[in-house]
Amino acid sequence: MTMAIAEADLELAWTQLPPGPELGIQLAMVEWAALPDRELVAALEAADRQTAWAQSMKLTAVAELARRRHGPDYLPDSDTERRIAGEVSLALTVPQGQAEELVWLAETLPERLPATWAALRHGHIDYDRAKVMCDALGGLDPELARDLDAEFAVESTRTVLRRKLAKAIKIADPEAHAKRTTQAKTERRVELWENHDETCDLIGRNMDAAEAHAIYNRLTAAAQAMKADGDIRSISQIRLDLHNALLRCIPLASAV
């Protein structure tokens, strides 16, 4: 028996195409202002899948470049990896660190995390969530990494996914989790990032979690007390100003 297809579903049919050349052509022909809301949202989702597919193509190209530079007798060599990343950096006009990230993902995802790699290629996840998976699982024992890779549905936000992965690793391999935590703490540092508007971001990286929460909570409590006393600044502004005053040894309000 032939099932009737609603006219609205016919209009949406093209948005259900798998990512690739055909979907790309359809997206290029869209008159966005003419789409009704339902089709516009479906087209937006299709464009997102197409973006993920294009990102997987870029990683495929990076992986092939790395394979050619390694040669048949390649042994792991950080200098070679840096040179490859330098070539990617020059080709794509991106910072060296970003190029190193691309090389890491290109070499790690297909081999160690095939489920995540397939999800990226089919547009089921985006680049950022694939990176979260790679950062969390890429350095684990290969068998454990594949097991967790196959287990996880990456429909969460990056923050939630990162939290779920950390919990899963801690349960599956407590020793590996403890080792990663110790290694991260040895890489603790302060970073300074310049913004485009004559401001900067000062960031403490890889702090002990309990210590970081304690500092943040103390700043928040002091900011809330000052706000209650009539301070016209926002809580976020007061919190940062208190943070800066502490670091510069400026006497703080009694609320601290």
PDB file of C-alpha atoms in Angstrom:
ATOM      1  CA  MET A   1       0.000   0.000   0.000  1.00  0.00           C
ATOM      2  CA  THR A   2       1.379   3.403  -0.951  1.00  0.00           C
ATOM      3  CA  MET A   3       1.386   5.910   1.892  1.00  0.00           C
ATOM      4  CA  ALA A   4       0.336   9.472   1.230  1.00  0.00           C
ATOM      5  CA  ILE A   5       3.069  12.068   1.797  1.00  0.00           C
ATOM      6  CA  ALA A   6       2.057  15.447   3.149  1.00  0.00           C
ATOM      7  CA  GLU A   7       2.835  18.396   0.916  1.00  0.00           C
ATOM      8  CA  ALA A   8       4.819  20.042   3.722  1.00  0.00           C
ATOM      9  CA  ASP A   9       6.973  16.919   3.997  1.00  0.00           C
ATOM     10  CA  LEU A  10       7.697  17.083   0.263  1.00  0.00           C
ATOM     11  CA  GLU A  11       8.947  20.632   0.705  1.00  0.00           C
ATOM     12  CA  LEU A  12      11.210  19.490   3.540  1.00  0.00           C
ATOM     13  CA  ALA A  13      12.523  16.404   1.745  1.00  0.00           C
ATOM     14  CA  TRP A  14      15.676  18.069   0.427  1.00  0.00           C
ATOM     15  CA  THR A  15      16.707  19.111   3.950  1.00  0.00           C
ATOM     16  CA  GLN A  16      16.925  15.424   4.897  1.00  0.00           C
ATOM     17  CA  LEU A  17      19.622  14.698   2.322  1.00  0.00           C
ATOM     18  CA  PRO A  18      22.861  13.378   3.799  1.00  0.00           C
ATOM     19  CA  PRO A  19      25.641  15.975   3.909  1.00  0.00           C
ATOM     20  CA  GLY A  20      27.744  16.132   0.797  1.00  0.00           C
ATOM     21  CA  PRO A  21      27.798  17.642  -2.703  1.00  0.00           C
ATOM     22  CA  GLU A  22      24.058  17.269  -3.385  1.00  0.00           C
ATOM     23  CA  LEU A  23      23.020  18.910  -0.148  1.00  0.00           C
ATOM     24  CA  GLY A  24      25.584  21.636  -0.792  1.00  0.00           C
ATOM     25  CA  ILE A  25      23.963  22.412  -4.157  1.00  0.00           C
ATOM     26  CA  GLN A  26      20.523  22.541  -2.574  1.00  0.00           C
ATOM     27  CA  LEU A  27      21.717  24.915   0.135  1.00  0.00           C
ATOM     28  CA  ALA A  28      23.365  27.159  -2.464  1.00  0.00           C
ATOM     29  CA  MET A  29      20.023  27.488  -4.268  1.00  0.00           C
ATOM     30  CA  VAL A  30      17.935  28.327  -1.192  1.00  0.00           C
ATOM     31  CA  GLU A  31      16.056  31.620  -1.078  1.00  0.00           C
ATOM     32  CA  TRP A  32      16.229  31.958   2.678  1.00  0.00           C
ATOM     33  CA  ALA A  33      13.804  34.863   2.966  1.00  0.00           C
ATOM     34  CA  ALA A  34      11.142  32.869   1.118  1.00  0.00           C
ATOM     35  CA  LEU A  35      11.199  29.826   3.411  1.00  0.00           C
ATOM     36  CA  PRO A  36       8.364  29.294   5.883  1.00  0.00           C
ATOM     37  CA  ASP A  37       9.486  28.872   9.493  1.00  0.00           C
ATOM     38  CA  ARG A  38       9.285  25.069   9.541  1.00  0.00           C
ATOM     39  CA  GLU A  39      11.380  24.698   6.410  1.00  0.00           C
ATOM     40  CA  LEU A  40      13.792  27.417   7.531  1.00  0.00           C
ATOM     41  CA  VAL A  41      14.573  25.520  10.752  1.00  0.00           C
ATOM     42  CA  ALA A  42      15.015  22.267   8.800  1.00  0.00           C
ATOM     43  CA  ALA A  43      17.345  24.056   6.359  1.00  0.00           C
ATOM     44  CA  LEU A  44      19.307  25.494   9.270  1.00  0.00           C
ATOM     45  CA  GLU A  45      19.818  21.980  10.636  1.00  0.00           C
ATOM     46  CA  ALA A  46      20.831  20.786   7.164  1.00  0.00           C
ATOM     47  CA  ALA A  47      23.389  23.591   6.896  1.00  0.00           C
ATOM     48  CA  ASP A  48      24.812  22.552  10.266  1.00  0.00           C
ATOM     49  CA  ARG A  49      25.196  18.953   9.071  1.00  0.00           C
ATOM     50  CA  GLN A  50      26.862  20.199   5.896  1.00  0.00           C
ATOM     51  CA  THR A  51      29.303  22.266   7.952  1.00  0.00           C
ATOM     52  CA  ALA A  52      30.276  19.211  10.017  1.00  0.00           C
ATOM     53  CA  TRP A  53      30.799  17.202   6.818  1.00  0.00           C
ATOM     54  CA  ALA A  54      33.011  19.960   5.376  1.00  0.00           C
ATOM     55  CA  GLN A  55      35.050  19.996   8.581  1.00  0.00           C
ATOM     56  CA  SER A  56      35.561  16.246   8.291  1.00  0.00           C
ATOM     57  CA  MET A  57      36.780  16.769   4.720  1.00  0.00           C
ATOM     58  CA  LYS A  58      39.328  19.301   5.970  1.00  0.00           C
ATOM     59  CA  LEU A  59      40.544  16.844   8.592  1.00  0.00           C
ATOM     60  CA  THR A  60      40.786  14.141   5.908  1.00  0.00           C
ATOM     61  CA  ALA A  61      43.015  16.445   3.869  1.00  0.00           C
ATOM     62  CA  VAL A  62      45.175  17.211   6.912  1.00  0.00           C
ATOM     63  CA  ALA A  63      45.506  13.485   7.648  1.00  0.00           C
ATOM     64  CA  GLU A  64      46.610  12.790   4.082  1.00  0.00           C
ATOM     65  CA  LEU A  65      49.179  15.596   4.239  1.00  0.00           C
ATOM     66  CA  ALA A  66      50.531  14.167   7.499  1.00  0.00           C
ATOM     67  CA  ARG A  67      50.692  10.666   5.992  1.00  0.00           C
ATOM     68  CA  ARG A  68      52.747  11.927   3.072  1.00  0.00           C
ATOM     69  CA  ARG A  69      55.123  13.868   5.295  1.00  0.00           C
ATOM     70  CA  HIS A  70      55.612  10.898   7.617  1.00  0.00           C
ATOM     71  CA  GLY A  71      56.632   8.494   4.882  1.00  0.00           C
ATOM     72  CA  PRO A  72      56.579   4.677   5.116  1.00  0.00           C
ATOM     73  CA  ASP A  73      59.254   4.373   7.819  1.00  0.00           C
ATOM     74  CA  TYR A  74      58.022   7.140  10.104  1.00  0.00           C
ATOM     75  CA  LEU A  75      58.592   6.897  13.850  1.00  0.00           C
ATOM     76  CA  PRO A  76      56.817   9.311  16.233  1.00  0.00           C
ATOM     77  CA  ASP A  77      58.800  12.536  16.241  1.00  0.00           C
ATOM     78  CA  SER A  78      57.602  15.811  17.811  1.00  0.00           C
ATOM     79  CA  ASP A  79      59.772  17.886  15.450  1.00  0.00           C
ATOM     80  CA  THR A  80      58.118  16.316  12.414  1.00  0.00           C
ATOM     81  CA  GLU A  81      54.667  16.903  13.909  1.00  0.00           C
ATOM     82  CA  ARG A  82      55.523  20.563  14.513  1.00  0.00           C
ATOM     83  CA  ARG A  83      56.713  20.942  10.919  1.00  0.00           C
ATOM     84  CA  ILE A  84      53.504  19.397   9.617  1.00  0.00           C
ATOM     85  CA  ALA A  85      51.468  21.710  11.830  1.00  0.00           C
ATOM     86  CA  GLY A  86      53.540  24.628  10.580  1.00  0.00           C
ATOM     87  CA  GLU A  87      52.669  23.726   7.001  1.00  0.00           C
ATOM     88  CA  VAL A  88      48.968  23.488   7.903  1.00  0.00           C
ATOM     89  CA  SER A  89      49.215  26.815   9.738  1.00  0.00           C
ATOM     90  CA  LEU A  90      50.670  28.498   6.661  1.00  0.00           C
ATOM     91  CA  ALA A  91      48.150  26.936   4.268  1.00  0.00           C
ATOM     92  CA  LEU A  92      45.082  27.812   6.351  1.00  0.00           C
ATOM     93  CA  THR A  93      46.365  31.061   7.900  1.00  0.00           C
ATOM     94  CA  VAL A  94      45.691  29.847  11.432  1.00  0.00           C
ATOM     95  CA  PRO A  95      47.889  29.995  14.570  1.00  0.00           C
ATOM     96  CA  GLN A  96      50.367  27.181  15.164  1.00  0.00           C
ATOM     97  CA  GLY A  97      48.357  25.913  18.126  1.00  0.00           C
ATOM     98  CA  GLN A  98      45.192  25.614  16.063  1.00  0.00           C
ATOM     99  CA  ALA A  99      47.106  23.814  13.319  1.00  0.00           C
ATOM    100  CA  GLU A 100      48.494  21.347  15.877  1.00  0.00           C
ATOM    101  CA  GLU A 101      44.929  20.716  17.036  1.00  0.00           C
ATOM    102  CA  LEU A 102      43.850  19.946  13.458  1.00  0.00           C
ATOM    103  CA  VAL A 103      46.708  17.487  13.001  1.00  0.00           C
ATOM    104  CA  TRP A 104      45.907  15.814  16.331  1.00  0.00           C
ATOM    105  CA  LEU A 105      42.231  15.395  15.432  1.00  0.00           C
ATOM    106  CA  ALA A 106      42.972  14.281  11.883  1.00  0.00           C
ATOM    107  CA  GLU A 107      45.319  11.544  13.061  1.00  0.00           C
ATOM    108  CA  THR A 108      43.343  10.470  16.145  1.00  0.00           C
ATOM    109  CA  LEU A 109      39.644  10.446  15.228  1.00  0.00           C
ATOM    110  CA  PRO A 110      39.618   7.943  12.322  1.00  0.00           C
ATOM    111  CA  GLU A 111      41.913   5.431  14.015  1.00  0.00           C
ATOM    112  CA  ARG A 112      41.061   5.643  17.709  1.00  0.00           C
ATOM    113  CA  LEU A 113      37.494   6.995  17.739  1.00  0.00           C
ATOM    114  CA  PRO A 114      35.728   5.605  14.669  1.00  0.00           C
ATOM    115  CA  ALA A 115      32.204   6.200  16.031  1.00  0.00           C
ATOM    116  CA  THR A 116      32.887   9.885  16.656  1.00  0.00           C
ATOM    117  CA  TRP A 117      34.589  10.168  13.275  1.00  0.00           C
ATOM    118  CA  ALA A 118      31.587   8.634  11.514  1.00  0.00           C
ATOM    119  CA  ALA A 119      29.222  10.939  13.419  1.00  0.00           C
ATOM    120  CA  LEU A 120      31.209  13.986  12.267  1.00  0.00           C
ATOM    121  CA  ARG A 121      31.304  12.812   8.654  1.00  0.00           C
ATOM    122  CA  HIS A 122      27.547  12.246   8.648  1.00  0.00           C
ATOM    123  CA  GLY A 123      26.822  15.577  10.295  1.00  0.00           C
ATOM    124  CA  HIS A 124      25.456  14.113  13.530  1.00  0.00           C
ATOM    125  CA  ILE A 125      27.910  16.114  15.662  1.00  0.00           C
ATOM    126  CA  ASP A 126      29.922  19.261  15.108  1.00  0.00           C
ATOM    127  CA  TYR A 127      33.663  19.862  15.196  1.00  0.00           C
ATOM    128  CA  ASP A 128      33.650  21.197  18.760  1.00  0.00           C
ATOM    129  CA  ARG A 129      31.990  18.106  20.239  1.00  0.00           C
ATOM    130  CA  ALA A 130      34.267  15.840  18.210  1.00  0.00           C
ATOM    131  CA  LYS A 131      37.185  17.710  19.762  1.00  0.00           C
ATOM    132  CA  VAL A 132      35.748  17.181  23.258  1.00  0.00           C
ATOM    133  CA  MET A 133      35.566  13.434  22.533  1.00  0.00           C
ATOM    134  CA  CYS A 134      39.118  13.405  21.197  1.00  0.00           C
ATOM    135  CA  ASP A 135      40.531  15.399  24.106  1.00  0.00           C
ATOM    136  CA  ALA A 136      38.855  13.092  26.627  1.00  0.00           C
ATOM    137  CA  LEU A 137      39.445   9.711  24.977  1.00  0.00           C
ATOM    138  CA  GLY A 138      42.362  10.143  22.588  1.00  0.00           C
ATOM    139  CA  GLY A 139      45.045   9.471  25.182  1.00  0.00           C
ATOM    140  CA  LEU A 140      43.388   6.451  26.828  1.00  0.00           C
ATOM    141  CA  ASP A 141      44.119   2.788  26.281  1.00  0.00           C
ATOM    142  CA  PRO A 142      42.916   2.126  22.691  1.00  0.00           C
ATOM    143  CA  GLU A 143      40.427  -0.576  23.675  1.00  0.00           C
ATOM    144  CA  LEU A 144      38.891   1.530  26.445  1.00  0.00           C
ATOM    145  CA  ALA A 145      38.774   4.539  24.144  1.00  0.00           C
ATOM    146  CA  ARG A 146      36.877   2.587  21.490  1.00  0.00           C
ATOM    147  CA  ASP A 147      34.450   1.178  24.062  1.00  0.00           C
ATOM    148  CA  LEU A 148      33.595   4.628  25.415  1.00  0.00           C
ATOM    149  CA  ASP A 149      33.537   6.070  21.908  1.00  0.00           C
ATOM    150  CA  ALA A 150      30.893   3.548  20.848  1.00  0.00           C
ATOM    151  CA  GLU A 151      28.916   4.049  24.055  1.00  0.00           C
ATOM    152  CA  PHE A 152      28.486   7.793  23.972  1.00  0.00           C
ATOM    153  CA  ALA A 153      25.672   9.568  22.160  1.00  0.00           C
ATOM    154  CA  VAL A 154      27.005  13.068  21.673  1.00  0.00           C
ATOM    155  CA  GLU A 155      23.732  14.965  21.692  1.00  0.00           C
ATOM    156  CA  SER A 156      24.738  16.947  24.776  1.00  0.00           C
ATOM    157  CA  THR A 157      26.285  20.373  24.871  1.00  0.00           C
ATOM    158  CA  ARG A 158      30.074  20.478  25.068  1.00  0.00           C
ATOM    159  CA  THR A 159      30.026  21.231  28.800  1.00  0.00           C
ATOM    160  CA  VAL A 160      27.653  18.378  29.623  1.00  0.00           C
ATOM    161  CA  LEU A 161      29.490  15.985  27.297  1.00  0.00           C
ATOM    162  CA  ARG A 162      32.830  16.832  28.905  1.00  0.00           C
ATOM    163  CA  ARG A 163      31.368  16.173  32.345  1.00  0.00           C
ATOM    164  CA  LYS A 164      29.827  12.849  31.277  1.00  0.00           C
ATOM    165  CA  LEU A 165      33.095  11.700  29.708  1.00  0.00           C
ATOM    166  CA  ALA A 166      35.100  12.549  32.833  1.00  0.00           C
ATOM    167  CA  LYS A 167      32.658  10.559  34.968  1.00  0.00           C
ATOM    168  CA  ALA A 168      32.729   7.582  32.580  1.00  0.00           C
ATOM    169  CA  ILE A 169      36.534   7.520  32.498  1.00  0.00           C
ATOM    170  CA  LYS A 170      36.720   7.721  36.285  1.00  0.00           C
ATOM    171  CA  ILE A 171      34.390   4.714  36.593  1.00  0.00           C
ATOM    172  CA  ALA A 172      35.961   2.671  33.779  1.00  0.00           C
ATOM    173  CA  ASP A 173      39.605   3.292  34.679  1.00  0.00           C
ATOM    174  CA  PRO A 174      40.170   5.121  37.993  1.00  0.00           C
ATOM    175  CA  GLU A 175      43.925   4.846  37.604  1.00  0.00           C
ATOM    176  CA  ALA A 176      43.886   6.515  34.189  1.00  0.00           C
ATOM    177  CA  HIS A 177      41.596   9.234  35.537  1.00  0.00           C
ATOM    178  CA  ALA A 178      43.919   9.906  38.470  1.00  0.00           C
ATOM    179  CA  LYS A 179      46.938   9.988  36.155  1.00  0.00           C
ATOM    180  CA  ARG A 180      45.243  12.502  33.833  1.00  0.00           C
ATOM    181  CA  THR A 181      44.316  14.695  36.800  1.00  0.00           C
ATOM    182  CA  THR A 182      47.880  14.636  38.101  1.00  0.00           C
ATOM    183  CA  GLN A 183      49.276  15.419  34.650  1.00  0.00           C
ATOM    184  CA  ALA A 184      46.838  18.288  34.175  1.00  0.00           C
ATOM    185  CA  LYS A 185      47.839  19.822  37.503  1.00  0.00           C
ATOM    186  CA  THR A 186      51.506  19.729  36.532  1.00  0.00           C
ATOM    187  CA  GLU A 187      50.550  21.865  33.509  1.00  0.00           C
ATOM    188  CA  ARG A 188      48.782  24.514  35.608  1.00  0.00           C
ATOM    189  CA  ARG A 189      49.513  28.026  34.460  1.00  0.00           C
ATOM    190  CA  VAL A 190      48.211  31.553  34.008  1.00  0.00           C
ATOM    191  CA  GLU A 191      47.482  32.683  30.467  1.00  0.00           C
ATOM    192  CA  LEU A 192      47.000  36.209  29.128  1.00  0.00           C
ATOM    193  CA  TRP A 193      44.869  36.689  26.009  1.00  0.00           C
ATOM    194  CA  GLU A 194      44.506  40.051  24.274  1.00  0.00           C
ATOM    195  CA  ASN A 195      41.057  40.898  22.930  1.00  0.00           C
ATOM    196  CA  HIS A 196      40.157  43.175  20.027  1.00  0.00           C
ATOM    197  CA  ASP A 197      38.802  46.023  22.159  1.00  0.00           C
ATOM    198  CA  GLU A 198      41.787  46.985  24.344  1.00  0.00           C
ATOM    199  CA  THR A 199      40.818  44.469  27.029  1.00  0.00           C
ATOM    200  CA  CYS A 200      42.464  41.202  28.043  1.00  0.00           C
ATOM    201  CA  ASP A 201      41.494  37.826  29.508  1.00  0.00           C
ATOM    202  CA  LEU A 202      43.624  36.593  32.419  1.00  0.00           C
ATOM    203  CA  ILE A 203      42.986  32.883  32.937  1.00  0.00           C
ATOM    204  CA  GLY A 204      44.167  30.346  35.497  1.00  0.00           C
ATOM    205  CA  ARG A 205      44.379  26.974  33.741  1.00  0.00           C
ATOM    206  CA  ASN A 206      44.247  23.477  35.254  1.00  0.00           C
ATOM    207  CA  MET A 207      43.599  24.681  38.800  1.00  0.00           C
ATOM    208  CA  ASP A 208      42.590  22.209  41.484  1.00  0.00           C
ATOM    209  CA  ALA A 209      38.806  21.997  41.153  1.00  0.00           C
ATOM    210  CA  ALA A 210      38.036  22.397  44.864  1.00  0.00           C
ATOM    211  CA  GLU A 211      40.364  25.372  45.133  1.00  0.00           C
ATOM    212  CA  ALA A 212      38.930  27.059  42.033  1.00  0.00           C
ATOM    213  CA  HIS A 213      35.353  26.649  43.285  1.00  0.00           C
ATOM    214  CA  ALA A 214      36.314  27.973  46.728  1.00  0.00           C
ATOM    215  CA  ILE A 215      37.887  31.108  45.202  1.00  0.00           C
ATOM    216  CA  TYR A 216      34.919  31.678  42.903  1.00  0.00           C
ATOM    217  CA  ASN A 217      32.409  31.171  45.704  1.00  0.00           C
ATOM    218  CA  ARG A 218      34.225  33.598  47.991  1.00  0.00           C
ATOM    219  CA  LEU A 219      34.293  36.261  45.283  1.00  0.00           C
ATOM    220  CA  THR A 220      30.609  35.660  44.579  1.00  0.00           C
ATOM    221  CA  ALA A 221      29.624  35.920  48.243  1.00  0.00           C
ATOM    222  CA  ALA A 222      31.559  39.172  48.622  1.00  0.00           C
ATOM    223  CA  ALA A 223      30.080  40.569  45.416  1.00  0.00           C
ATOM    224  CA  GLN A 224      26.550  39.700  46.532  1.00  0.00           C
ATOM    225  CA  ALA A 225      27.117  41.376  49.899  1.00  0.00           C
ATOM    226  CA  MET A 226      28.405  44.533  48.220  1.00  0.00           C
ATOM    227  CA  LYS A 227      25.461  44.479  45.809  1.00  0.00           C
ATOM    228  CA  ALA A 228      23.061  44.199  48.739  1.00  0.00           C
ATOM    229  CA  ASP A 229      24.745  47.255  50.292  1.00  0.00           C
ATOM    230  CA  GLY A 230      23.833  49.280  47.210  1.00  0.00           C
ATOM    231  CA  ASP A 231      26.761  48.796  44.814  1.00  0.00           C
ATOM    232  CA  ILE A 232      25.494  49.739  41.336  1.00  0.00           C
ATOM    233  CA  ARG A 233      27.821  47.380  39.478  1.00  0.00           C
ATOM    234  CA  SER A 234      26.637  43.968  38.307  1.00  0.00           C
ATOM    235  CA  ILE A 235      27.629  40.879  40.295  1.00  0.00           C
ATOM    236  CA  SER A 236      29.985  39.845  37.472  1.00  0.00           C
ATOM    237  CA  GLN A 237      31.664  43.266  37.451  1.00  0.00           C
ATOM    238  CA  ILE A 238      32.090  43.339  41.222  1.00  0.00           C
ATOM    239  CA  ARG A 239      33.443  39.789  41.227  1.00  0.00           C
ATOM    240  CA  LEU A 240      36.124  40.637  38.655  1.00  0.00           C
ATOM    241  CA  ASP A 241      37.032  43.926  40.357  1.00  0.00           C
ATOM    242  CA  LEU A 242      37.486  42.061  43.655  1.00  0.00           C
ATOM    243  CA  HIS A 243      39.593  39.434  41.876  1.00  0.00           C
ATOM    244  CA  ASN A 244      41.831  42.164  40.429  1.00  0.00           C
ATOM    245  CA  ALA A 245      42.108  43.948  43.767  1.00  0.00           C
ATOM    246  CA  LEU A 246      43.194  40.746  45.505  1.00  0.00           C
ATOM    247  CA  LEU A 247      45.912  40.093  42.953  1.00  0.00           C
ATOM    248  CA  ARG A 248      47.179  43.680  43.208  1.00  0.00           C
ATOM    249  CA  CYS A 249      47.108  43.635  47.043  1.00  0.00           C
ATOM    250  CA  ILE A 250      44.602  46.482  47.171  1.00  0.00           C
ATOM    251  CA  PRO A 251      42.592  46.551  50.435  1.00  0.00           C
ATOM    252  CA  LEU A 252      39.136  45.116  49.898  1.00  0.00           C
ATOM    253  CA  ALA A 253      35.765  46.149  51.240  1.00  0.00           C
ATOM    254  CA  SER A 254      34.706  44.669  54.560  1.00  0.00           C
ATOM    255  CA  ALA A 255      32.334  42.380  52.652  1.00  0.00           C
ATOM    256  CA  VAL A 256      35.300  40.177  51.768  1.00  0.00           C
TER     257      VAL A 256
END
